[in-house]
Amino acid sequence: MAFKSSNIFVNLPVKDLNKSVEFFTKIGFEFNPQFTDENATCMIIGDNIFVMLLVEDFFKSFIDKDIADAAKTTEVIVAISAESRAEVDEIVKRALAADAKPYRDPVDHGFMYSWSFQDLDNHLWELAFMEPSAIEQGE
């Protein structure tokens, strides 16, 4: 069964919204001011893909469980495709220059290349490029 949803929103808790916005702006992401206030912001990943960065107290208002300590546990890896290997390197290098923590060294499988980092709140982000010919062969 395929859902007919038009958008995806990944929600992530953050300790300091302003620092997170500054961090992701340095990497090259943009934000939708229409969905931004002192509690949250909407980071634009793609045409229909967004990450909602929510201040921890506001994030807690949506859940009945504890917020995972991303420095100790992992609940999600936000994986984003890139247009090229060079773009993977460029984005991760900008993240590291903006105080991201390295997570994994680049991984080169030949047909796929990826590199990962941790943001200011220790959420895992992975940038990946897959050779178009590998995608076509999988069809």
Short mmCIF file of C-alpha atoms in Angstrom, two decimals:
data_model
loop_
_atom_site.label_atom_id
_atom_site.label_comp_id
_atom_site.label_asym_id
_atom_site.label_seq_id
_atom_site.Cartn_x
_atom_site.Cartn_y
_atom_site.Cartn_z
CA MET A 1 0.00 0.00 0.00
CA ALA A 2 1.41 3.39 -0.96
CA PHE A 3 0.31 6.51 0.83
CA LYS A 4 -0.82 9.44 -1.26
CA SER A 5 0.81 12.04 0.98
CA SER A 6 2.17 15.14 -0.65
CA ASN A 7 4.70 16.15 2.05
CA ILE A 8 6.93 14.62 4.69
CA PHE A 9 7.85 16.38 7.92
CA VAL A 10 10.61 14.96 10.14
CA ASN A 11 10.38 16.44 13.65
CA LEU A 12 13.60 16.82 15.67
CA PRO A 13 14.03 18.26 19.17
CA VAL A 14 16.70 20.95 19.60
CA LYS A 15 18.13 22.63 22.68
CA ASP A 16 18.70 26.07 21.15
CA LEU A 17 16.56 26.94 18.12
CA ASN A 18 18.57 30.03 17.15
CA LYS A 19 21.87 28.12 17.19
CA SER A 20 20.31 25.30 15.17
CA VAL A 21 18.98 27.73 12.55
CA GLU A 22 22.39 29.39 12.35
CA PHE A 23 24.09 25.99 12.01
CA PHE A 24 21.83 24.70 9.24
CA THR A 25 21.93 28.06 7.44
CA LYS A 26 25.74 27.75 7.27
CA ILE A 27 25.32 24.34 5.65
CA GLY A 28 23.05 25.85 3.03
CA PHE A 29 19.50 25.04 4.13
CA GLU A 30 16.66 27.54 3.99
CA PHE A 31 13.67 27.96 6.29
CA ASN A 32 10.01 28.71 5.75
CA PRO A 33 9.26 31.83 7.85
CA GLN A 34 5.55 31.02 7.65
CA PHE A 35 6.15 28.07 10.01
CA THR A 36 8.75 29.64 12.26
CA ASP A 37 8.36 31.13 15.72
CA GLU A 38 10.17 30.94 19.07
CA ASN A 39 9.24 27.24 19.42
CA ALA A 40 9.88 25.82 15.99
CA THR A 41 11.09 26.33 12.47
CA CYS A 42 10.50 24.55 9.20
CA MET A 43 13.73 23.67 7.39
CA ILE A 44 13.33 23.01 3.69
CA ILE A 45 15.06 19.85 2.44
CA GLY A 46 13.29 19.47 -0.91
CA ASP A 47 10.10 20.36 -2.73
CA ASN A 48 7.99 18.19 -0.40
CA ILE A 49 10.45 17.31 2.37
CA PHE A 50 10.87 19.34 5.54
CA VAL A 51 12.51 19.05 8.94
CA MET A 52 10.72 20.71 11.81
CA LEU A 53 13.24 21.78 14.44
CA LEU A 54 11.31 22.02 17.70
CA VAL A 55 12.55 23.42 21.01
CA GLU A 56 12.67 20.47 23.42
CA ASP A 57 9.84 21.71 25.68
CA PHE A 58 7.61 22.24 22.65
CA PHE A 59 8.62 18.84 21.22
CA LYS A 60 7.61 17.23 24.55
CA SER A 61 4.07 18.58 24.11
CA PHE A 62 3.62 16.10 21.22
CA ILE A 63 4.86 12.96 23.02
CA ASP A 64 4.23 10.92 26.15
CA LYS A 65 7.73 9.39 26.22
CA ASP A 66 11.10 10.87 27.09
CA ILE A 67 13.15 12.56 24.42
CA ALA A 68 16.02 10.26 23.46
CA ASP A 69 19.47 11.49 24.37
CA ALA A 70 20.94 11.59 20.87
CA ALA A 71 24.47 11.62 22.32
CA LYS A 72 23.83 8.09 23.67
CA THR A 73 21.14 6.55 21.48
CA THR A 74 19.96 6.80 17.90
CA GLU A 75 16.36 6.75 16.85
CA VAL A 76 16.71 8.10 13.34
CA ILE A 77 19.28 8.87 10.67
CA VAL A 78 18.20 11.68 8.40
CA ALA A 79 19.53 10.59 5.01
CA ILE A 80 19.51 13.02 2.11
CA SER A 81 20.49 12.33 -1.47
CA ALA A 82 23.01 14.55 -3.18
CA GLU A 83 23.52 15.32 -6.86
CA SER A 84 27.17 14.18 -6.86
CA ARG A 85 30.04 12.90 -4.73
CA ALA A 86 31.41 16.44 -4.74
CA GLU A 87 28.13 17.75 -3.31
CA VAL A 88 28.25 15.14 -0.53
CA ASP A 89 31.77 16.32 0.37
CA GLU A 90 30.84 20.00 0.10
CA ILE A 91 27.80 19.75 2.39
CA VAL A 92 29.54 17.64 5.04
CA LYS A 93 32.60 19.91 5.03
CA ARG A 94 30.32 22.94 5.54
CA ALA A 95 28.61 21.10 8.42
CA LEU A 96 31.95 20.27 10.05
CA ALA A 97 33.09 23.88 9.64
CA ALA A 98 29.85 24.96 11.37
CA ASP A 99 30.72 22.80 14.43
CA ALA A 100 29.10 19.51 13.45
CA LYS A 101 30.79 16.43 14.83
CA PRO A 102 32.10 13.83 12.42
CA TYR A 103 30.17 10.58 12.68
CA ARG A 104 31.52 8.23 10.06
CA ASP A 105 34.26 8.60 7.51
CA PRO A 106 33.19 8.66 3.88
CA VAL A 107 32.03 5.27 2.61
CA ASP A 108 32.58 4.44 -1.05
CA HIS A 109 30.76 1.38 -2.40
CA GLY A 110 31.58 2.29 -6.00
CA PHE A 111 27.96 2.77 -7.05
CA MET A 112 27.11 4.68 -3.85
CA TYR A 113 29.07 7.23 -1.81
CA SER A 114 28.06 8.58 1.59
CA TRP A 115 29.38 10.60 4.51
CA SER A 116 27.79 11.30 7.91
CA PHE A 117 27.88 13.93 10.65
CA GLN A 118 26.14 14.80 13.92
CA ASP A 119 24.42 18.17 14.28
CA LEU A 120 24.58 20.40 17.36
CA ASP A 121 22.02 18.16 19.12
CA ASN A 122 23.77 14.93 18.06
CA HIS A 123 21.14 13.95 15.48
CA LEU A 124 22.69 11.86 12.71
CA TRP A 125 22.68 13.17 9.14
CA GLU A 126 23.91 11.22 6.14
CA LEU A 127 24.51 12.63 2.68
CA ALA A 128 24.58 10.07 -0.12
CA PHE A 129 25.08 9.97 -3.84
CA MET A 130 24.11 6.95 -5.93
CA GLU A 131 25.28 6.53 -9.50
CA PRO A 132 22.25 6.91 -11.80
CA SER A 133 23.17 3.70 -13.64
CA ALA A 134 22.84 1.76 -10.36
CA ILE A 135 19.35 3.15 -9.83
CA GLU A 136 18.33 2.24 -13.41
CA GLN A 137 19.59 -1.34 -13.00
CA GLY A 138 17.47 -1.73 -9.86
CA GLU A 139 14.25 -0.99 -11.75
#
